[in-house]
Short mmCIF file of C-alpha atoms in Angstrom, two decimals:
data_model
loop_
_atom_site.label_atom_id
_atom_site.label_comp_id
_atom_site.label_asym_id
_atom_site.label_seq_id
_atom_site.Cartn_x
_atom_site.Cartn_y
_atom_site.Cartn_z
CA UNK A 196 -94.31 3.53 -7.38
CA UNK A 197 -93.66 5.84 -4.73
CA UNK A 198 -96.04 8.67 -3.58
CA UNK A 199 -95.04 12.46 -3.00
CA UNK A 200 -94.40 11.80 0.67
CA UNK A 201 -92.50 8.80 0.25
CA UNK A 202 -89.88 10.94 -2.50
CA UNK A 203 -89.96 13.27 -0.08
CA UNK A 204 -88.92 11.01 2.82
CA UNK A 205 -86.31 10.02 0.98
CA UNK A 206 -85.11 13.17 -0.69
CA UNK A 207 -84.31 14.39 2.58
CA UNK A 208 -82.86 11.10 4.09
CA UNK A 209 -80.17 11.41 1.40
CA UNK A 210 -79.40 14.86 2.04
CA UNK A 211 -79.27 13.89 5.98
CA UNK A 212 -77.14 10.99 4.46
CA UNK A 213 -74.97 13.34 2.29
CA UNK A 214 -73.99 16.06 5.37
CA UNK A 215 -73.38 13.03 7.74
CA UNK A 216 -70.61 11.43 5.27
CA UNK A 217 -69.17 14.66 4.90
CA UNK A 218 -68.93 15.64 8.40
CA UNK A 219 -66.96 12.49 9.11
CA UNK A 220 -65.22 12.80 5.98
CA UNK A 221 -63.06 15.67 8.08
CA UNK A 222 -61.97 12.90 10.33
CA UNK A 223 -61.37 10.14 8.30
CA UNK A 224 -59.37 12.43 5.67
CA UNK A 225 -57.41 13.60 9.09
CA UNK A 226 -56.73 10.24 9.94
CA UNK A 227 -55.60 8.52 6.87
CA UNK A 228 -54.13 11.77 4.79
CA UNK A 229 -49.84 11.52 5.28
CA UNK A 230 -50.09 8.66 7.58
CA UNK A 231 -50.62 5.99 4.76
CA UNK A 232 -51.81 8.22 1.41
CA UNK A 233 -50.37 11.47 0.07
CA UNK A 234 -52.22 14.85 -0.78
CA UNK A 235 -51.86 14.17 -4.20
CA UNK A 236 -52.41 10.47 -4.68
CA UNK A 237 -55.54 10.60 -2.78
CA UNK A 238 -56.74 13.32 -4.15
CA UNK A 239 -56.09 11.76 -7.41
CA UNK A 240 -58.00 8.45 -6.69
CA UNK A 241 -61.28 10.85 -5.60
CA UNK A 242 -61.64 12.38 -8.85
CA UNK A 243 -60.41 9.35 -10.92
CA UNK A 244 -62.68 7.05 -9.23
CA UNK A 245 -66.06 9.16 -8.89
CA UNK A 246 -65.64 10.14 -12.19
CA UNK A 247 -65.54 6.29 -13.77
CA UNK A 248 -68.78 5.30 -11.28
CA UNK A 249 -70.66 8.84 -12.28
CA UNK A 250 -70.57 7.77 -15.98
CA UNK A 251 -71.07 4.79 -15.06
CA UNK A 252 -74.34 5.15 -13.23
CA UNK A 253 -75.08 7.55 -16.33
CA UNK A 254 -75.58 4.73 -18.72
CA UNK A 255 -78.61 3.96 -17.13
CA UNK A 256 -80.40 7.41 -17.60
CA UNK A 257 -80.88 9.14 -20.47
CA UNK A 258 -78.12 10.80 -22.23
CA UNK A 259 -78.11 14.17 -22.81
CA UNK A 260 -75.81 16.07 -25.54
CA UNK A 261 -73.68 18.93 -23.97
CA UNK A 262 -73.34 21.93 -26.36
CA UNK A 263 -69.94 22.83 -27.58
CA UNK A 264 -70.04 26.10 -26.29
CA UNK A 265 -70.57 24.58 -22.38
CA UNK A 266 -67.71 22.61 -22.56
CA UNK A 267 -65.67 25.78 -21.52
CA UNK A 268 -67.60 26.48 -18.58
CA UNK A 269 -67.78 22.38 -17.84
CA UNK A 270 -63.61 22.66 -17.86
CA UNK A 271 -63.47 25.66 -15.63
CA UNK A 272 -65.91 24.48 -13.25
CA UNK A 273 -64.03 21.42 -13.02
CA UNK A 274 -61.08 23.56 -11.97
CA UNK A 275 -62.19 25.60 -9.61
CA UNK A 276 -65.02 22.73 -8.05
CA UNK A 277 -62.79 19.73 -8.05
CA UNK A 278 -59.05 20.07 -8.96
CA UNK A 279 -58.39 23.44 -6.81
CA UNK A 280 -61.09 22.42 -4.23
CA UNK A 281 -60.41 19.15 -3.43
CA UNK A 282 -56.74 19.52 -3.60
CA UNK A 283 -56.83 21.92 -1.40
CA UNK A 284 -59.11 20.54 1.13
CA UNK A 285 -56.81 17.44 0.98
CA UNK A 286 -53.62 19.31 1.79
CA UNK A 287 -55.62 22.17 3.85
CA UNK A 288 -57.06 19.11 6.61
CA UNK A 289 -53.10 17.40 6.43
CA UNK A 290 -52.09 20.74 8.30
CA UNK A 291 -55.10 21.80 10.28
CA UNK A 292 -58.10 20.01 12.51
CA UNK A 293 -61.36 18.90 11.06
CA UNK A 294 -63.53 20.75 13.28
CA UNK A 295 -61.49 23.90 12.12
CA UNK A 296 -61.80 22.84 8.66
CA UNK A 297 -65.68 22.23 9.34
CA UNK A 298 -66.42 25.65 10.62
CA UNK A 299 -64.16 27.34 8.05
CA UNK A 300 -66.76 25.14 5.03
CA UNK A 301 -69.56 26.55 6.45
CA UNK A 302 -68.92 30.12 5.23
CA UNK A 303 -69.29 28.99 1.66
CA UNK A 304 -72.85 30.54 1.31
CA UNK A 305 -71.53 33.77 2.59
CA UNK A 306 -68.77 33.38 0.03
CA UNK A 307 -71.13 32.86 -2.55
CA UNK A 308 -73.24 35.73 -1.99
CA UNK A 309 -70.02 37.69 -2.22
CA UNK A 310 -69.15 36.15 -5.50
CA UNK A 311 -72.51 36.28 -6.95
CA UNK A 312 -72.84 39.88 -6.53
CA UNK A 313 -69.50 40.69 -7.81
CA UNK A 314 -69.73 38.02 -11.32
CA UNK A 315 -73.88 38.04 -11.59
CA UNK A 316 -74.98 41.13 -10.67
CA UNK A 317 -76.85 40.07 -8.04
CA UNK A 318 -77.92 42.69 -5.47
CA UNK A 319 -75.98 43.43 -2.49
CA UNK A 320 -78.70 44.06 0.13
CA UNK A 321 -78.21 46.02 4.04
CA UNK A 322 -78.14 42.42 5.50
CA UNK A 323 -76.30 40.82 3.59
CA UNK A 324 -73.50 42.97 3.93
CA UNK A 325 -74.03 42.17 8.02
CA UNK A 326 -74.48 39.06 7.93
CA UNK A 327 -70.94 38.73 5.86
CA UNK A 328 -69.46 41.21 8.16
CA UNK A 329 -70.18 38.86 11.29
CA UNK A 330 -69.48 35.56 8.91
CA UNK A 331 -66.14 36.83 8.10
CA UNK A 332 -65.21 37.91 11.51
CA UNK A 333 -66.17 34.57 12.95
CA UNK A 334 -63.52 32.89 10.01
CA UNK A 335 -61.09 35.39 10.41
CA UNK A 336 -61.15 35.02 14.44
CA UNK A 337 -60.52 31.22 13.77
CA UNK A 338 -57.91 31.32 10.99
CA UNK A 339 -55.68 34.15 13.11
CA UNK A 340 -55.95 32.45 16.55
CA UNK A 341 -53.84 29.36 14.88
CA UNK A 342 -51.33 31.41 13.67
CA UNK A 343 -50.46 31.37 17.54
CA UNK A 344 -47.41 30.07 19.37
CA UNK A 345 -49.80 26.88 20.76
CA UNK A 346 -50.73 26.14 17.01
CA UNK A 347 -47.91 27.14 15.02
CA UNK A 348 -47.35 28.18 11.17
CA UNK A 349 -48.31 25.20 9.87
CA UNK A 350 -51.86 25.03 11.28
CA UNK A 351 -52.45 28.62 10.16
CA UNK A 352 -50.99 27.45 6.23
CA UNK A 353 -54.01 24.54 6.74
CA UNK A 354 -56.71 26.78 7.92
CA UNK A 355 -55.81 29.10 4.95
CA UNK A 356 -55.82 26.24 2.40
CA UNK A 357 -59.24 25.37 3.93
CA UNK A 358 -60.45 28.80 3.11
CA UNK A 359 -59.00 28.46 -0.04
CA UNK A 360 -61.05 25.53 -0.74
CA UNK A 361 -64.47 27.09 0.56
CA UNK A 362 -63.80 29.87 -1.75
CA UNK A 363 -63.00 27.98 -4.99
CA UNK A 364 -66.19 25.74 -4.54
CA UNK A 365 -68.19 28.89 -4.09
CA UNK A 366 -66.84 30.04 -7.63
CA UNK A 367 -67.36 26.89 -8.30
CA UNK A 368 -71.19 26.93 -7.40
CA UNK A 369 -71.69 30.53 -9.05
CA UNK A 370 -69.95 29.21 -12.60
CA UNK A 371 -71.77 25.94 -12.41
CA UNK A 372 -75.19 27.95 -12.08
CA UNK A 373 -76.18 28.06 -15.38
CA UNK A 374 -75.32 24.66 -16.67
CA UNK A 375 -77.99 23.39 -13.69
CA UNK A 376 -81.07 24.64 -14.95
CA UNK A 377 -79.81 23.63 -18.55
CA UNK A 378 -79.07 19.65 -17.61
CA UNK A 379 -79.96 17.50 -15.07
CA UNK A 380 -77.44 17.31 -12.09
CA UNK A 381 -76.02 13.73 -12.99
CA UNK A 382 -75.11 15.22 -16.29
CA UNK A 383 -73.13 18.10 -15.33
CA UNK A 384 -71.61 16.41 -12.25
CA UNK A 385 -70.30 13.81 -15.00
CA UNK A 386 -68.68 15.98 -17.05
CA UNK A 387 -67.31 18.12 -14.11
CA UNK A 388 -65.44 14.92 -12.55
CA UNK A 389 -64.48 14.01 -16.12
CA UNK A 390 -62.61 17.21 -16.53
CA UNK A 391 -61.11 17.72 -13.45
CA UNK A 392 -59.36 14.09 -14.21
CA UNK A 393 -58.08 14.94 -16.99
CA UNK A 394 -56.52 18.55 -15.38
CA UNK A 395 -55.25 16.11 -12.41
CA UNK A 396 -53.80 13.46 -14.56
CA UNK A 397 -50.28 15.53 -15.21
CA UNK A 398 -49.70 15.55 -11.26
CA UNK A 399 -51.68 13.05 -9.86
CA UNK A 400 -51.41 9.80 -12.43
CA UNK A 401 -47.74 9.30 -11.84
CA UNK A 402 -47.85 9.14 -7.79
CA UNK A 403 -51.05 7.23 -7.98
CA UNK A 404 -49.83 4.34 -10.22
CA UNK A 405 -46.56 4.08 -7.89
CA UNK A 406 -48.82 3.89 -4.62
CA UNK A 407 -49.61 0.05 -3.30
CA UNK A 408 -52.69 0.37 -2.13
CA UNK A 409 -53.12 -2.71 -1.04
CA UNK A 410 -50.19 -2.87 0.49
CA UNK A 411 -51.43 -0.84 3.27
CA UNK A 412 -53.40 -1.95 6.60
CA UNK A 413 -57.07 -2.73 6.59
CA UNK A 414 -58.18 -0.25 8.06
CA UNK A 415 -56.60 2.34 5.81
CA UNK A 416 -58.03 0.93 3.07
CA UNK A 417 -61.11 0.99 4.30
CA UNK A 418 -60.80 4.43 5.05
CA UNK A 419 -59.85 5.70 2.07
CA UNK A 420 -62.74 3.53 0.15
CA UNK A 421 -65.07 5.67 2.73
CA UNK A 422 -63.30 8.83 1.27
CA UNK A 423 -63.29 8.10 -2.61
CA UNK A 424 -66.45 6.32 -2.68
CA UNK A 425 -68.45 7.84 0.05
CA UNK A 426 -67.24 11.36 0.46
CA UNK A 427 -67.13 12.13 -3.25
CA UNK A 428 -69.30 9.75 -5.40
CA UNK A 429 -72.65 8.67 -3.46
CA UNK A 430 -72.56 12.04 -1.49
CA UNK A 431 -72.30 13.76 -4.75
CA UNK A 432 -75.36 11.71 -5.85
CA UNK A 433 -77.53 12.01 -2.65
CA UNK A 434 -77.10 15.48 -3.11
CA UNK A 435 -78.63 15.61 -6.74
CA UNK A 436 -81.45 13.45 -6.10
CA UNK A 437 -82.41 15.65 -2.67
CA UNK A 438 -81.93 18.60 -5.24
CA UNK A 439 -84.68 17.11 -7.69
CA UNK A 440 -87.33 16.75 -5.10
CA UNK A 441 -87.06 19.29 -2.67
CA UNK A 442 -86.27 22.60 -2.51
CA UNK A 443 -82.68 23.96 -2.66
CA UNK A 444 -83.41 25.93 0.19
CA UNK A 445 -83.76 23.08 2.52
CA UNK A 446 -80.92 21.00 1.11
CA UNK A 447 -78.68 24.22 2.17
CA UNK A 448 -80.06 24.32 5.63
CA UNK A 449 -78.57 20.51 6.17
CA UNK A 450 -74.91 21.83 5.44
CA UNK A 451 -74.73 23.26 8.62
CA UNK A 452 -75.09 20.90 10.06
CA UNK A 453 -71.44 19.62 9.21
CA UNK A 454 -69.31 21.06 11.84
CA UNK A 455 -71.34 19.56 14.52
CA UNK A 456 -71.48 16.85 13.16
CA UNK A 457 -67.51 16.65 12.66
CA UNK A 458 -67.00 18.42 16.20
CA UNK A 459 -69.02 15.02 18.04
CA UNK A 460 -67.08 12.33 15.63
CA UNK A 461 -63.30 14.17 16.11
CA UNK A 462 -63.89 14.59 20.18
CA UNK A 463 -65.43 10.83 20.28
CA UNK A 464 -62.45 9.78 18.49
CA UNK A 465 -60.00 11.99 20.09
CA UNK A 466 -58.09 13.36 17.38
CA UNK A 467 -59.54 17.29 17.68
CA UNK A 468 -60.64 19.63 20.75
CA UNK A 469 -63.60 21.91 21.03
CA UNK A 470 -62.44 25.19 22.73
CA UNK A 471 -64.28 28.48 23.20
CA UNK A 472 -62.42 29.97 20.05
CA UNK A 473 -63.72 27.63 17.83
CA UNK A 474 -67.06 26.97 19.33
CA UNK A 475 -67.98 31.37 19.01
CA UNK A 476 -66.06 30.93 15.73
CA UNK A 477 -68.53 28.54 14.65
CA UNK A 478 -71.46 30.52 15.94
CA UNK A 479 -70.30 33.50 14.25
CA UNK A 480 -70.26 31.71 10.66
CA UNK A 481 -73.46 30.42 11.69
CA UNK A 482 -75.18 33.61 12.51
CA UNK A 483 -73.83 35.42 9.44
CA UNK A 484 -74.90 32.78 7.13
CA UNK A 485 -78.32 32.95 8.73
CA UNK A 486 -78.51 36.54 8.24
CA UNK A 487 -76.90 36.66 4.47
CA UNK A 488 -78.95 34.57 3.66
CA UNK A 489 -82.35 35.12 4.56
CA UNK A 490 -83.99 38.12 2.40
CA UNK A 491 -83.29 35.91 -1.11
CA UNK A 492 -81.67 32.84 -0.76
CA UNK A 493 -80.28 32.72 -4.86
CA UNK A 494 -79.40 29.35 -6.25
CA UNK A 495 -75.69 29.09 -5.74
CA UNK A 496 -76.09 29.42 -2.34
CA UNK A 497 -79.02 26.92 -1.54
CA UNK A 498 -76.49 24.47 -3.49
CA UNK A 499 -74.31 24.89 -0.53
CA UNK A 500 -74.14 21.39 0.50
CA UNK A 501 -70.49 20.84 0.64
CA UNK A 502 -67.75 18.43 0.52
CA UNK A 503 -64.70 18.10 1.33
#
């Protein structure tokens, strides 16, 4: 039986766990995403797959019974959490960088806040309004300067599906709110991924069931097991567990650390560069999330721990 300290230990090694799979998730999803998989068909085999191995995993838990009247918010979470967000990420990092992508993510709490004020009535304090002010400009800053001639259109439509995705998560996080304190994580992460298959199926099961898989290199299929199994199922789950044993507030502090850690496996790689626009952009978002977020930190936003 393990101790406080020893939950503790690893609450927050699965959290560290969680961040560091996404932040490499940027490059791996870079690497694979129109080279050997499609938008669509991988984005397809994410929710598919985490879904089966979520209710899987369930059957050894207790069930719980969701009430009929959740089942709306379950489907539109689903939406805006995993069919709009991922699908977006996956065609948003097929166009752009990851260390873009990776800065852009990290103004979901900011987003959030923004959200939660205007759908829960939560209170719009002095600096809060700064700190969104400077988040904003920091995203904005980044998002413009690759509309330019050296970037071109289609890194500026990537950077804006990014944003896209940061902001539909953020709805998703604010919608998703009250479900959380009604049913443990695992539950409502089951359902989630069980409804956002069944909104993907129409587009996604068709180009899925004509893709070899295994027809493809090693490597690629490696990489996309990393993706679908790593990036979306056991992150999900580290993330839960950290959430049931240590404060929200220090789960959110870990997705920060995502750009870096996307920034140090892009550059090692060589598939990104770090220049001074991206590297103020990122301490903008920083700064403004900081500041946002430090008078209340609500639940939505200490949820913040991201994927892509």
């Amino acid at each position: 039986m393990l101790n406080g300290r020893s939950v503790k230990f690893w609450a927050v090694t699965a959290i560290v766990g969680a961040n560091l799979i996404w932040g490499v998730n940027y490059v791996v999803s870079k690497m694979v995403v129109k080279v050997y998989i499609d938008p669509v068909t991988l984005t397809m085999y994410r929710i598919l797959v985490a879904a089966a191995l979520m209710w899987l995993v369930s059957l050894f838990y207790q069930s719980e019974r969701v009430e009929k009247r959740d089942l709306l918010r379950l489907f539109l979470a689903a939406l805006f959490g995993v069919t709009l967000n991922q699908s977006l990420f996956i065609h948003g990092i097929a166009r752009t960088t990851p260390i873009d992508a990776a800065i852009i993510v990290t103004l979901g709490p900011i987003l959030v806040l923004l959200l939660s004020s205007l759908l829960l009535n939560d209170r719009i304090t002095a600096s809060k309004v700064v700190g969104i002010v400077i988040g904003a400009a920091g995203a904005i800053s980044l998002v413009t300067y690759s509309g330019t001639a050296s970037f071109g259109r289609e890194h500026l439509l990537g950077n804006i599906m990014i944003l896209g995705n940061a902001t539909f998560y953020a709805l998703y996080l604010v919608t998703v709110k009250p479900l959380m304190s009604k049913y443990t994580s695992l539950t409502v992460i089951k359902w989630v991924f069980l409804f956002g298959t069944v909104q993907m199926l129409p587009i996604g099961l068709k180009p899925m069931l004509e893709y070899n898989l295994f027809a493809q290199p090693f490597n690629a299929i490696v990489d996309i097991a990393f993706i679908v199994v790593g990036a979306t199922f056991l992150a999900y789950l580290f993330t839960s567990f950290a959430l049931t044993h240590i404060k929200a507030t220090t789960v959110s502090i870990f997705a920060y650390t995502q750009p870096a850690i996307a920034a140090v496996f892009a550059l090692f790689l060589g598939v990104d560069s770090l220049g001074w626009v991206k590297v103020v952009s990122m301490l903008l978002v920083c700064l403004g999330v900081y500041i946002a977020s430090r008078p209340t930190i609500a639940n939505p936003i200490a949820l913040f721990a991201k994927k892509p």
